[in-house]
Amino acid sequence: MKRMATISDVADAAGVSRQTVSNVLNTPTIVRPDTRQRVEEVIARLAYRPHASARRLRTRKSSTIGIRLDPMTDGISGSVLDRFLHALTEQAAERGLRILIFTAAGPEDEIVQFKRLIDGADVDAFVLTSTFHGDPRTEWLIENGHSFVTFGRPWGIDDMSDENHLWVDVDGSAGLRAATEHALAAGARRVGYIGWPVGSGTGDDRRRGWQSALVASGVTDVALLESLQVAANDTVVEGGAAMLRLREQVPGLDAVVCASDSLALGAMMNNPHALPVTGYDNTPVAAALGLSSVEQCLGDVAAGVLELLMAESAAGAAAGSGAGAGSGGAAGESSGGAAGERSGDAAGEVAGDGVMGPQADDPRHRLVIPRLVVREMVVPGWSPE
Amino acid sequence: MKRMATISDVADAAGVSRQTVSNVLNTPTIVRPDTRQRVEEVIARLAYRPHASARRLRTRKSSTIGIRLDPMTDGISGSVLDRFLHALTEQAAERGLRILIFTAAGPEDEIVQFKRLIDGADVDAFVLTSTFHGDPRTEWLIENGHSFVTFGRPWGIDDMSDENHLWVDVDGSAGLRAATEHALAAGARRVGYIGWPVGSGTGDDRRRGWQSALVASGVTDVALLESLQVAANDTVVEGGAAMLRLREQVPGLDAVVCASDSLALGAMMNNPHALPVTGYDNTPVAAALGLSSVEQCLGDVAAGVLELLMAESAAGAAAGSGAGAGSGGAAGESSGGAAGERSGDAAGEVAGDGVMGPQADDPRHRLVIPRLVVREMVVPGWSPE
DNA sequence: CGGGGCAATTTGATCGATCAAATTTGCTGT
DNA sequence: ACAGCAAATTTGATCGATCAAATTGCCCCG
């Protein structure tokens, strides 16, 4: 392992000064083309790479984003955050950013970790997941003026439009509307809903999606709407129990849509007539059982998160220069969200095209439209009674 | 966000020199106790934190470990690596290390990423997972003299004892032996095995565990042993098919142990007589279905990985100084593996205590003994025919 | 022919820490 | 009282990059 080449080595070898090499790397436009080419050749020949720590020391930027690795959310859907992390890492690399992960025992401890990482100049922004209303973490970050983006809306009435709070989220309502409409289009009339207890922003949002589709199809009887939905905590066992209740209280049940794959798996276990069941999150479990499921397009979410972050830091840097701040991230040529896609899924048909919602032009948040992955339920040995 | 305090600020405020402050932080023993205390008070008062990048520039160490985020291994057991990552991050923090994640399109691309991260001084060691025989990644790392530890043995005959290749692994053989012995102790006589096709080091190792337990219990008939095992790729569907075959070819089947929770889930779907089924990895799915499963003790694995890494770097640094290299990591007071434990699991009984295997004293690799988590199968609505 | 205007390049200082060597302090023994 | 010596502390240099300001080179016009 021989000594790394430094910027001075390159400068000497190319017969220019350090700063010119630096310019070739950071501000290529101000270097004369022939000089630039000469320097670039030397860089390639010596396999020179700037020393990240030295650069960070000088620029006071780490080009690193911190994200907490959530404690295992026991459910099956825990893997959603892992997939998001994967998409985020992949797209961050394309933009020259690094992802540093950390753990914390709880929200308060997470703030301690924030301090540690910021003070040490380890990271210059955070991505938060699983935020909740009145979350102390976002409050602290805003108060202390640190960059962050959350995956998930702040459900508080006032937070939602807080201009200091950047967020990206998936439009769960649209996802469940699509799932419900698909069931209706397939001929179902009574489409039941197994969701989470009232009170969680995410859960209520999803329920609204199901409900709006039913209402739009002509189901306006409030009592009927009420009986078509049951609430359960997000476990397989509760999902199973919920399915029993639903079948009992709705005689002509045609199909069921669920707020999660965990609930859907539970429902499938008490599904002797093989009613179509739709889950949410498109986890491996749904794929294994042949359940239709709402796919969150985490690649798009990750892209949105990074764009918001880069736009913010660019805006902060340009506060004073007259250059247009609208150009945002320069390295975005590979967008389109194809990166994080799970390809080759056999049961291809898709409804909803995964584009950004109407808020796409709002510089402070982004709502990603999920898409429905339709599958045939083919469960070996799962025969009706 | 006011300006960060630097080491000089602390020095001035405490009436000492920069270097003394540095010593308080890095070599407290050589500072006179009263001076040290005075400096420490100022550090606390100013909330001083060393600037990580500056330190890294000078010391040429990043105190950061790189690990590739594997592409989603579609199966249910994919979460094992996520849990490992979580445990690793947690324990790394306790030792003052950071974890940087990255992605790669394949082994060759991963090597490109290695280069990128090392040249930029972003990381000074790697943790590899899912290694295989003749893995180009480990070859490259060894050739170029970079530190790394693999989670998983190099199954090649010669690699295994390669002194440049540090590894930590879980003793899958012991895990399946424990699972099988537990079934035998519960009165089962014909314990079948659903495993992966011959050829994978890990899979063959697990099969040996099951077989050795059966042989020890007196099953020596080769033909019988042969008929008691079936092979399947690691999917739920194949697991289900394998269960059907096994039931067909073994009349008095009493119990089944599997090489993974995916296979076990498949088996459960074709298990009308509710035979006891045991999985491997103790995933949320196993917990949800009430399957017994072999828990890999990833906290211990993570601890082992970090200890090997730190021991190596300490040894590298001490190559020349007479100080005892045996002390290893100084910050290990919180060991015992309690960190990564999933607490509050209802069905507590445990066999095998998770201690290190006989290789515990070998400085180059470590074999962690897994433990069997025993559960009652209580699957709602899953009634025998 | 001199110099204004502008682009391209170079120079010196700096980021915040640690290393290596020099210096001061404190203690011991005779 | 002081040499001798170790412990404690300080000083100057350095890691590899970028920033800000100074310099050089070039073209064109009066």
Tab-separated table of C-alpha atoms in Angstrom, chain B:
chain	number	residue	atom	x	y	z
B	1	MET	CA	-25.485	28.044	15.123
B	2	LYS	CA	-22.520	29.778	16.686
B	3	ARG	CA	-18.930	28.955	15.891
B	4	MET	CA	-17.699	25.679	17.263
B	5	ALA	CA	-15.107	25.781	20.013
B	6	THR	CA	-11.695	24.558	18.869
B	7	ILE	CA	-8.907	22.973	20.783
B	8	SER	CA	-7.160	26.340	20.986
B	9	ASP	CA	-10.199	27.946	22.574
B	10	VAL	CA	-10.131	25.294	25.247
B	11	ALA	CA	-6.413	25.714	25.704
B	12	ASP	CA	-6.701	29.465	26.147
B	13	ALA	CA	-9.629	29.207	28.512
B	14	ALA	CA	-7.848	26.652	30.639
B	15	GLY	CA	-4.527	28.443	30.542
B	16	VAL	CA	-2.660	25.545	28.951
B	17	SER	CA	-1.392	24.725	25.489
B	18	ARG	CA	-3.184	22.970	22.654
B	19	GLN	CA	-1.148	19.859	23.066
B	20	THR	CA	-2.062	19.465	26.695
B	21	VAL	CA	-5.715	19.545	25.779
B	22	SER	CA	-5.003	17.000	23.106
B	23	ASN	CA	-3.286	14.859	25.687
B	24	VAL	CA	-6.205	15.070	28.068
B	25	LEU	CA	-8.296	13.652	25.284
B	26	ASN	CA	-5.990	11.025	23.880
B	27	THR	CA	-3.393	10.214	26.515
B	28	PRO	CA	-4.926	11.225	29.842
B	29	THR	CA	-2.373	9.290	31.856
B	30	ILE	CA	0.511	11.583	31.050
B	31	VAL	CA	-1.289	14.699	32.243
B	32	ARG	CA	-1.055	15.732	35.881
B	33	PRO	CA	-4.402	15.007	37.582
B	34	ASP	CA	-5.179	18.579	38.640
B	35	THR	CA	-4.376	19.935	35.177
B	36	ARG	CA	-6.469	17.275	33.611
B	37	GLN	CA	-9.437	18.095	35.754
B	38	ARG	CA	-9.166	21.772	34.994
B	39	VAL	CA	-9.064	21.089	31.275
B	40	GLU	CA	-11.932	18.667	31.478
B	41	GLU	CA	-14.063	21.272	33.158
B	42	VAL	CA	-13.398	23.762	30.411
B	43	ILE	CA	-14.140	21.132	27.795
B	44	ALA	CA	-17.479	20.494	29.397
B	45	ARG	CA	-18.227	24.179	29.827
B	46	LEU	CA	-17.498	25.045	26.223
B	47	ALA	CA	-19.105	21.832	24.982
B	48	TYR	CA	-15.960	21.243	23.009
B	49	ARG	CA	-15.786	18.344	20.608
B	50	PRO	CA	-12.778	17.529	18.507
B	51	HIS	CA	-13.292	18.142	14.833
B	52	ALA	CA	-13.386	14.692	13.350
B	53	SER	CA	-12.065	15.659	9.939
B	54	ALA	CA	-9.118	17.565	11.306
B	55	ARG	CA	-8.182	14.657	13.458
B	56	ARG	CA	-8.515	12.233	10.616
B	57	LEU	CA	-6.381	14.371	8.381
B	58	ARG	CA	-3.580	14.349	10.885
B	59	THR	CA	-3.801	10.788	12.123
B	60	ARG	CA	-4.639	9.279	8.758
B	61	LYS	CA	-7.306	7.184	10.403
B	62	SER	CA	-10.986	7.613	9.817
B	63	SER	CA	-12.321	5.491	12.665
B	64	THR	CA	-14.943	4.538	10.171
B	65	ILE	CA	-15.875	1.119	8.906
B	66	GLY	CA	-17.443	0.580	5.526
B	67	ILE	CA	-20.065	-2.019	4.856
B	68	ARG	CA	-21.969	-2.725	1.727
B	69	LEU	CA	-25.703	-2.704	1.943
B	70	ASP	CA	-26.626	-5.875	0.157
B	71	PRO	CA	-29.203	-5.765	-2.534
B	72	MET	CA	-32.410	-7.058	-1.078
B	73	THR	CA	-32.058	-10.807	-0.815
B	74	ASP	CA	-35.625	-11.363	-1.731
B	75	GLY	CA	-36.277	-13.947	0.916
B	76	ILE	CA	-37.794	-13.427	4.286
B	77	SER	CA	-34.438	-13.942	5.915
B	78	GLY	CA	-33.103	-10.840	4.250
B	79	SER	CA	-33.714	-9.119	7.522
B	80	VAL	CA	-30.858	-11.017	9.114
B	81	LEU	CA	-28.334	-8.747	7.500
B	82	ASP	CA	-30.309	-5.739	8.571
B	83	ARG	CA	-30.327	-6.907	12.128
B	84	PHE	CA	-26.629	-7.540	11.910
B	85	LEU	CA	-26.115	-4.052	10.586
B	86	HIS	CA	-28.075	-2.685	13.467
B	87	ALA	CA	-26.068	-4.598	16.034
B	88	LEU	CA	-22.845	-3.615	14.351
B	89	THR	CA	-23.713	0.057	14.325
B	90	GLU	CA	-24.696	0.020	17.941
B	91	GLN	CA	-21.555	-1.691	19.095
B	92	ALA	CA	-19.346	0.356	16.838
B	93	ALA	CA	-20.626	3.509	18.493
B	94	GLU	CA	-19.673	2.127	21.889
B	95	ARG	CA	-16.149	1.738	20.615
B	96	GLY	CA	-15.976	5.158	19.022
B	97	LEU	CA	-16.310	3.874	15.498
B	98	ARG	CA	-18.629	4.991	12.754
B	99	ILE	CA	-20.329	2.933	10.085
B	100	LEU	CA	-20.501	4.150	6.531
B	101	ILE	CA	-22.696	2.251	4.131
B	102	PHE	CA	-22.493	1.950	0.395
B	103	THR	CA	-23.998	-0.078	-2.391
B	104	ALA	CA	-22.526	-1.893	-5.335
B	105	ALA	CA	-23.884	-3.576	-8.413
B	106	GLY	CA	-21.775	-6.689	-7.951
B	107	PRO	CA	-18.486	-8.009	-6.576
B	108	GLU	CA	-16.381	-6.203	-9.165
B	109	ASP	CA	-18.192	-2.947	-8.625
B	110	GLU	CA	-17.778	-3.417	-4.912
B	111	ILE	CA	-14.025	-3.421	-5.397
B	112	VAL	CA	-14.320	-0.128	-7.232
B	113	GLN	CA	-16.161	1.225	-4.226
B	114	PHE	CA	-13.436	-0.087	-1.929
B	115	LYS	CA	-10.923	1.910	-3.873
B	116	ARG	CA	-13.014	5.019	-3.777
B	117	LEU	CA	-13.535	4.857	-0.038
B	118	ILE	CA	-9.956	3.999	0.817
B	119	ASP	CA	-8.379	6.571	-1.445
B	120	GLY	CA	-10.574	9.245	0.011
B	121	ALA	CA	-9.600	8.102	3.495
B	122	ASP	CA	-13.279	7.681	4.210
B	123	VAL	CA	-12.911	4.331	5.899
B	124	ASP	CA	-10.060	2.285	7.224
B	125	ALA	CA	-11.614	-1.125	7.283
B	126	PHE	CA	-14.447	-3.095	5.738
B	127	VAL	CA	-16.925	-5.627	6.942
B	128	LEU	CA	-18.038	-8.080	4.287
B	129	THR	CA	-21.101	-10.237	4.278
B	130	SER	CA	-22.273	-13.012	1.981
B	131	THR	CA	-18.795	-14.022	0.966
B	132	PHE	CA	-18.335	-17.054	-1.182
B	133	HIS	CA	-15.534	-19.376	-2.133
B	134	GLY	CA	-13.001	-17.647	-4.358
B	135	ASP	CA	-14.563	-14.266	-3.644
B	136	PRO	CA	-12.663	-11.619	-5.637
B	137	ARG	CA	-13.344	-9.034	-2.963
B	138	THR	CA	-11.401	-10.740	-0.219
B	139	GLU	CA	-8.613	-11.555	-2.639
B	140	TRP	CA	-8.326	-7.923	-3.643
B	141	LEU	CA	-8.392	-6.678	-0.078
B	142	ILE	CA	-5.709	-9.109	1.002
B	143	GLU	CA	-3.519	-8.297	-1.972
B	144	ASN	CA	-3.709	-4.596	-1.345
B	145	GLY	CA	-3.237	-4.931	2.365
B	146	HIS	CA	-6.497	-3.486	3.604
B	147	SER	CA	-8.193	-4.424	6.846
B	148	PHE	CA	-11.392	-6.364	6.731
B	149	VAL	CA	-13.420	-8.962	8.549
B	150	THR	CA	-16.046	-11.166	6.995
B	151	PHE	CA	-19.268	-12.299	8.557
B	152	GLY	CA	-19.193	-15.827	7.248
B	153	ARG	CA	-16.432	-18.328	6.761
B	154	PRO	CA	-14.509	-18.561	3.522
B	155	TRP	CA	-15.562	-22.090	2.745
B	156	GLY	CA	-12.576	-22.924	0.612
B	157	ILE	CA	-10.329	-25.554	2.152
B	158	ASP	CA	-7.242	-23.389	2.116
B	159	ASP	CA	-8.873	-19.988	2.728
B	160	MET	CA	-10.313	-21.114	5.987
B	161	SER	CA	-7.025	-20.907	7.785
B	162	ASP	CA	-5.577	-18.048	5.772
B	163	GLU	CA	-4.097	-15.860	8.423
B	164	ASN	CA	-4.848	-12.720	6.453
B	165	HIS	CA	-8.507	-13.476	6.436
B	166	LEU	CA	-10.278	-12.612	9.655
B	167	TRP	CA	-13.766	-13.956	9.996
B	168	VAL	CA	-16.637	-14.394	12.392
B	169	ASP	CA	-19.394	-16.854	11.785
B	170	VAL	CA	-22.302	-18.547	13.435
B	171	ASP	CA	-22.040	-22.247	14.078
B	172	GLY	CA	-25.021	-23.339	12.032
B	173	SER	CA	-24.204	-26.953	12.653
B	174	ALA	CA	-24.543	-26.452	16.379
B	175	GLY	CA	-27.783	-24.587	15.821
B	176	LEU	CA	-29.408	-27.374	13.904
B	177	ARG	CA	-28.055	-29.952	16.271
B	178	ALA	CA	-29.734	-28.105	19.135
B	179	ALA	CA	-32.987	-27.832	17.212
B	180	THR	CA	-32.947	-31.507	16.350
B	181	GLU	CA	-32.027	-32.572	19.861
B	182	HIS	CA	-34.859	-30.506	21.203
B	183	ALA	CA	-37.311	-32.294	18.939
B	184	LEU	CA	-35.887	-35.671	19.963
B	185	ALA	CA	-36.074	-34.761	23.617
B	186	ALA	CA	-39.740	-33.888	23.134
B	187	GLY	CA	-40.337	-37.459	22.029
B	188	ALA	CA	-40.017	-37.219	18.274
B	189	ARG	CA	-38.286	-40.083	16.556
B	190	ARG	CA	-38.421	-39.259	12.868
B	191	VAL	CA	-37.123	-35.726	12.517
B	192	GLY	CA	-37.013	-34.622	8.894
B	193	TYR	CA	-34.830	-31.928	7.398
B	194	ILE	CA	-35.676	-29.399	4.721
B	195	GLY	CA	-32.444	-27.799	3.557
B	196	TRP	CA	-30.743	-26.191	0.634
B	197	PRO	CA	-29.229	-28.081	-2.273
B	198	VAL	CA	-25.796	-29.489	-1.596
B	199	GLY	CA	-22.923	-27.175	-2.431
B	200	SER	CA	-23.296	-24.119	-0.255
B	201	GLY	CA	-20.938	-24.092	2.686
B	202	THR	CA	-23.540	-22.713	5.021
B	203	GLY	CA	-26.245	-25.116	3.928
B	204	ASP	CA	-24.061	-28.184	4.188
B	205	ASP	CA	-22.919	-27.099	7.605
B	206	ARG	CA	-26.486	-26.874	8.857
B	207	ARG	CA	-27.362	-30.246	7.406
B	208	ARG	CA	-24.438	-31.811	9.228
B	209	GLY	CA	-25.836	-30.479	12.482
B	210	TRP	CA	-29.180	-32.147	11.966
B	211	GLN	CA	-27.553	-35.361	10.829
B	212	SER	CA	-25.114	-35.577	13.696
B	213	ALA	CA	-27.942	-35.237	16.203
B	214	LEU	CA	-29.903	-38.008	14.542
B	215	VAL	CA	-26.874	-40.284	14.355
B	216	ALA	CA	-26.092	-39.634	17.985
B	217	SER	CA	-29.630	-40.648	18.864
B	218	GLY	CA	-29.149	-43.995	17.190
B	219	VAL	CA	-30.392	-43.427	13.656
B	220	THR	CA	-27.655	-45.077	11.653
B	221	ASP	CA	-29.559	-46.488	8.698
B	222	VAL	CA	-28.141	-44.596	5.741
B	223	ALA	CA	-31.194	-45.110	3.571
B	224	LEU	CA	-33.445	-43.781	6.293
B	225	LEU	CA	-31.248	-40.748	6.833
B	226	GLU	CA	-31.373	-40.139	3.120
B	227	SER	CA	-35.146	-40.288	2.961
B	228	LEU	CA	-35.513	-37.958	5.930
B	229	GLN	CA	-33.988	-35.037	4.083
B	230	VAL	CA	-35.149	-33.032	1.106
B	231	ALA	CA	-33.546	-30.115	-0.695
B	232	ALA	CA	-35.206	-26.899	-1.802
B	233	ASN	CA	-34.152	-23.451	-2.825
B	234	ASP	CA	-34.762	-20.822	-0.229
B	235	THR	CA	-38.304	-19.761	-1.039
B	236	VAL	CA	-41.641	-20.217	0.646
B	237	VAL	CA	-43.097	-22.017	-2.344
B	238	GLU	CA	-40.262	-24.510	-2.608
B	239	GLY	CA	-40.427	-25.029	1.114
B	240	GLY	CA	-44.067	-25.968	0.789
B	241	ALA	CA	-43.356	-28.407	-2.012
B	242	ALA	CA	-40.511	-29.916	-0.029
B	243	MET	CA	-42.819	-30.487	2.930
B	244	LEU	CA	-45.230	-32.383	0.706
B	245	ARG	CA	-42.439	-34.607	-0.564
B	246	LEU	CA	-41.123	-35.212	2.916
B	247	ARG	CA	-44.519	-36.230	4.299
B	248	GLU	CA	-44.975	-38.567	1.378
B	249	GLN	CA	-41.657	-40.333	1.664
B	250	VAL	CA	-41.591	-40.612	5.462
B	251	PRO	CA	-44.631	-42.391	6.898
B	252	GLY	CA	-44.134	-41.733	10.588
B	253	LEU	CA	-42.801	-38.193	10.350
B	254	ASP	CA	-42.731	-36.590	13.813
B	255	ALA	CA	-41.110	-33.209	13.336
B	256	VAL	CA	-39.306	-31.067	10.794
B	257	VAL	CA	-36.326	-28.771	11.116
B	258	CYS	CA	-35.491	-26.352	8.333
B	259	ALA	CA	-32.481	-24.450	7.097
B	260	SER	CA	-34.403	-21.165	7.118
B	261	ASP	CA	-37.583	-19.476	8.199
B	262	SER	CA	-38.638	-19.133	4.584
B	263	LEU	CA	-38.601	-22.873	4.161
B	264	ALA	CA	-40.284	-23.273	7.523
B	265	LEU	CA	-43.082	-20.939	6.526
B	266	GLY	CA	-43.604	-22.957	3.373
B	267	ALA	CA	-43.637	-26.137	5.429
B	268	MET	CA	-46.227	-24.710	7.774
B	269	MET	CA	-48.541	-24.155	4.866
B	270	ASN	CA	-48.633	-27.862	4.200
B	271	ASN	CA	-48.719	-29.049	7.744
B	272	PRO	CA	-52.232	-30.405	8.401
B	273	HIS	CA	-51.181	-32.523	11.380
B	274	ALA	CA	-49.451	-29.587	13.021
B	275	LEU	CA	-46.110	-31.315	13.273
B	276	PRO	CA	-43.572	-29.220	15.122
B	277	VAL	CA	-41.589	-27.162	12.626
B	278	THR	CA	-38.386	-25.343	13.460
B	279	GLY	CA	-36.918	-22.545	11.383
B	280	TYR	CA	-33.644	-20.692	11.294
B	281	ASP	CA	-32.917	-16.995	11.800
B	282	ASN	CA	-35.740	-16.213	14.171
B	283	THR	CA	-37.313	-13.679	11.867
B	284	PRO	CA	-40.515	-11.793	12.626
B	285	VAL	CA	-42.329	-14.316	10.479
B	286	ALA	CA	-41.302	-17.139	12.778
B	287	ALA	CA	-42.400	-15.132	15.768
B	288	ALA	CA	-45.729	-14.373	14.113
B	289	LEU	CA	-46.463	-18.018	13.371
B	290	GLY	CA	-45.145	-19.294	16.672
B	291	LEU	CA	-42.372	-21.287	15.073
B	292	SER	CA	-39.350	-22.297	17.054
B	293	SER	CA	-36.278	-20.940	15.377
B	294	VAL	CA	-32.532	-20.713	15.731
B	295	GLU	CA	-31.433	-17.267	16.801
B	296	GLN	CA	-28.086	-16.164	15.420
B	297	CYS	CA	-27.046	-13.862	18.271
B	298	LEU	CA	-26.012	-11.122	15.914
B	299	GLY	CA	-24.916	-8.958	18.785
B	300	ASP	CA	-22.178	-11.458	19.520
B	301	VAL	CA	-21.234	-11.601	15.873
B	302	ALA	CA	-20.974	-7.832	15.677
B	303	ALA	CA	-18.898	-7.724	18.832
B	304	GLY	CA	-16.600	-10.370	17.430
B	305	VAL	CA	-16.177	-8.519	14.178
B	306	LEU	CA	-15.232	-5.313	15.928
B	307	GLU	CA	-12.871	-7.006	18.331
B	308	LEU	CA	-11.012	-8.657	15.507
B	309	LEU	CA	-10.753	-5.382	13.649
B	310	MET	CA	-9.505	-3.457	16.630
B	311	ALA	CA	-7.081	-6.149	17.614
B	312	GLU	CA	-5.673	-6.102	14.129
B	313	SER	CA	-5.257	-2.366	13.958
B	314	ALA	CA	-3.753	-2.346	17.439
B	315	ALA	CA	-1.335	-5.053	16.406
B	316	GLY	CA	-0.430	-3.113	13.306
B	317	ALA	CA	0.237	0.003	15.340
B	318	ALA	CA	2.189	-1.848	18.000
B	319	ALA	CA	4.487	-3.505	15.504
B	320	GLY	CA	7.646	-2.049	16.960
B	321	SER	CA	6.601	-0.808	20.367
B	322	GLY	CA	7.126	-3.166	23.264
B	323	ALA	CA	3.725	-2.555	24.824
B	324	GLY	CA	1.574	-5.649	25.254
B	325	ALA	CA	-0.688	-6.047	22.265
B	326	GLY	CA	-2.997	-8.326	24.225
B	327	SER	CA	-5.039	-5.603	25.835
B	328	GLY	CA	-6.909	-4.970	22.601
B	329	GLY	CA	-9.937	-2.709	22.699
B	330	ALA	CA	-10.071	-0.537	25.777
B	331	ALA	CA	-13.733	0.358	25.605
B	332	GLY	CA	-15.139	-3.125	25.924
B	333	GLU	CA	-16.661	-2.813	29.354
B	334	SER	CA	-20.195	-3.172	28.118
B	335	SER	CA	-19.700	-6.514	26.434
B	336	GLY	CA	-21.764	-9.577	27.047
B	337	GLY	CA	-23.844	-9.136	23.949
B	338	ALA	CA	-26.858	-7.725	25.742
B	339	ALA	CA	-27.058	-4.842	23.326
B	340	GLY	CA	-28.435	-6.528	20.260
B	341	GLU	CA	-30.830	-8.739	22.114
B	342	ARG	CA	-34.474	-8.785	21.297
B	343	SER	CA	-36.037	-8.637	24.711
B	344	GLY	CA	-39.500	-9.478	25.854
B	345	ASP	CA	-40.031	-12.427	23.604
B	346	ALA	CA	-42.930	-14.212	25.172
B	347	ALA	CA	-41.872	-17.799	24.653
B	348	GLY	CA	-38.647	-17.604	26.529
B	349	GLU	CA	-37.150	-21.045	26.967
B	350	VAL	CA	-33.698	-21.250	25.573
B	351	ALA	CA	-31.202	-23.986	24.976
B	352	GLY	CA	-27.559	-23.210	24.380
B	353	ASP	CA	-26.190	-20.163	26.066
B	354	GLY	CA	-24.728	-18.201	23.201
B	355	VAL	CA	-21.151	-18.245	24.367
B	356	MET	CA	-18.270	-18.343	21.979
B	357	GLY	CA	-17.101	-21.613	20.630
B	358	PRO	CA	-13.771	-23.289	21.284
B	359	GLN	CA	-12.087	-20.988	18.801
B	360	ALA	CA	-12.701	-18.063	21.128
B	361	ASP	CA	-9.017	-17.791	21.835
B	362	ASP	CA	-7.930	-17.847	18.214
B	363	PRO	CA	-7.031	-14.313	17.304
B	364	ARG	CA	-8.087	-14.638	13.695
B	365	HIS	CA	-11.611	-15.943	13.738
B	366	ARG	CA	-14.519	-16.537	15.972
B	367	LEU	CA	-17.418	-18.985	15.868
B	368	VAL	CA	-20.561	-17.883	17.644
B	369	ILE	CA	-22.899	-20.509	19.007
B	370	PRO	CA	-26.506	-19.703	18.161
B	371	ARG	CA	-29.366	-20.505	20.450
B	372	LEU	CA	-32.687	-22.120	19.974
B	373	VAL	CA	-35.762	-20.043	20.697
B	374	VAL	CA	-38.579	-22.403	21.517
B	375	ARG	CA	-42.149	-21.364	20.775
B	376	GLU	CA	-45.609	-22.855	20.864
B	377	MET	CA	-47.195	-23.014	17.461
B	378	VAL	CA	-50.371	-21.045	17.876
B	379	VAL	CA	-51.611	-20.172	14.465
B	380	PRO	CA	-55.150	-18.806	14.434
B	381	GLY	CA	-57.453	-20.614	12.079
B	382	TRP	CA	-54.850	-23.125	11.062
B	383	SER	CA	-56.872	-26.188	11.853
B	384	PRO	CA	-55.933	-29.750	10.925
B	385	GLU	CA	-58.048	-31.297	8.188
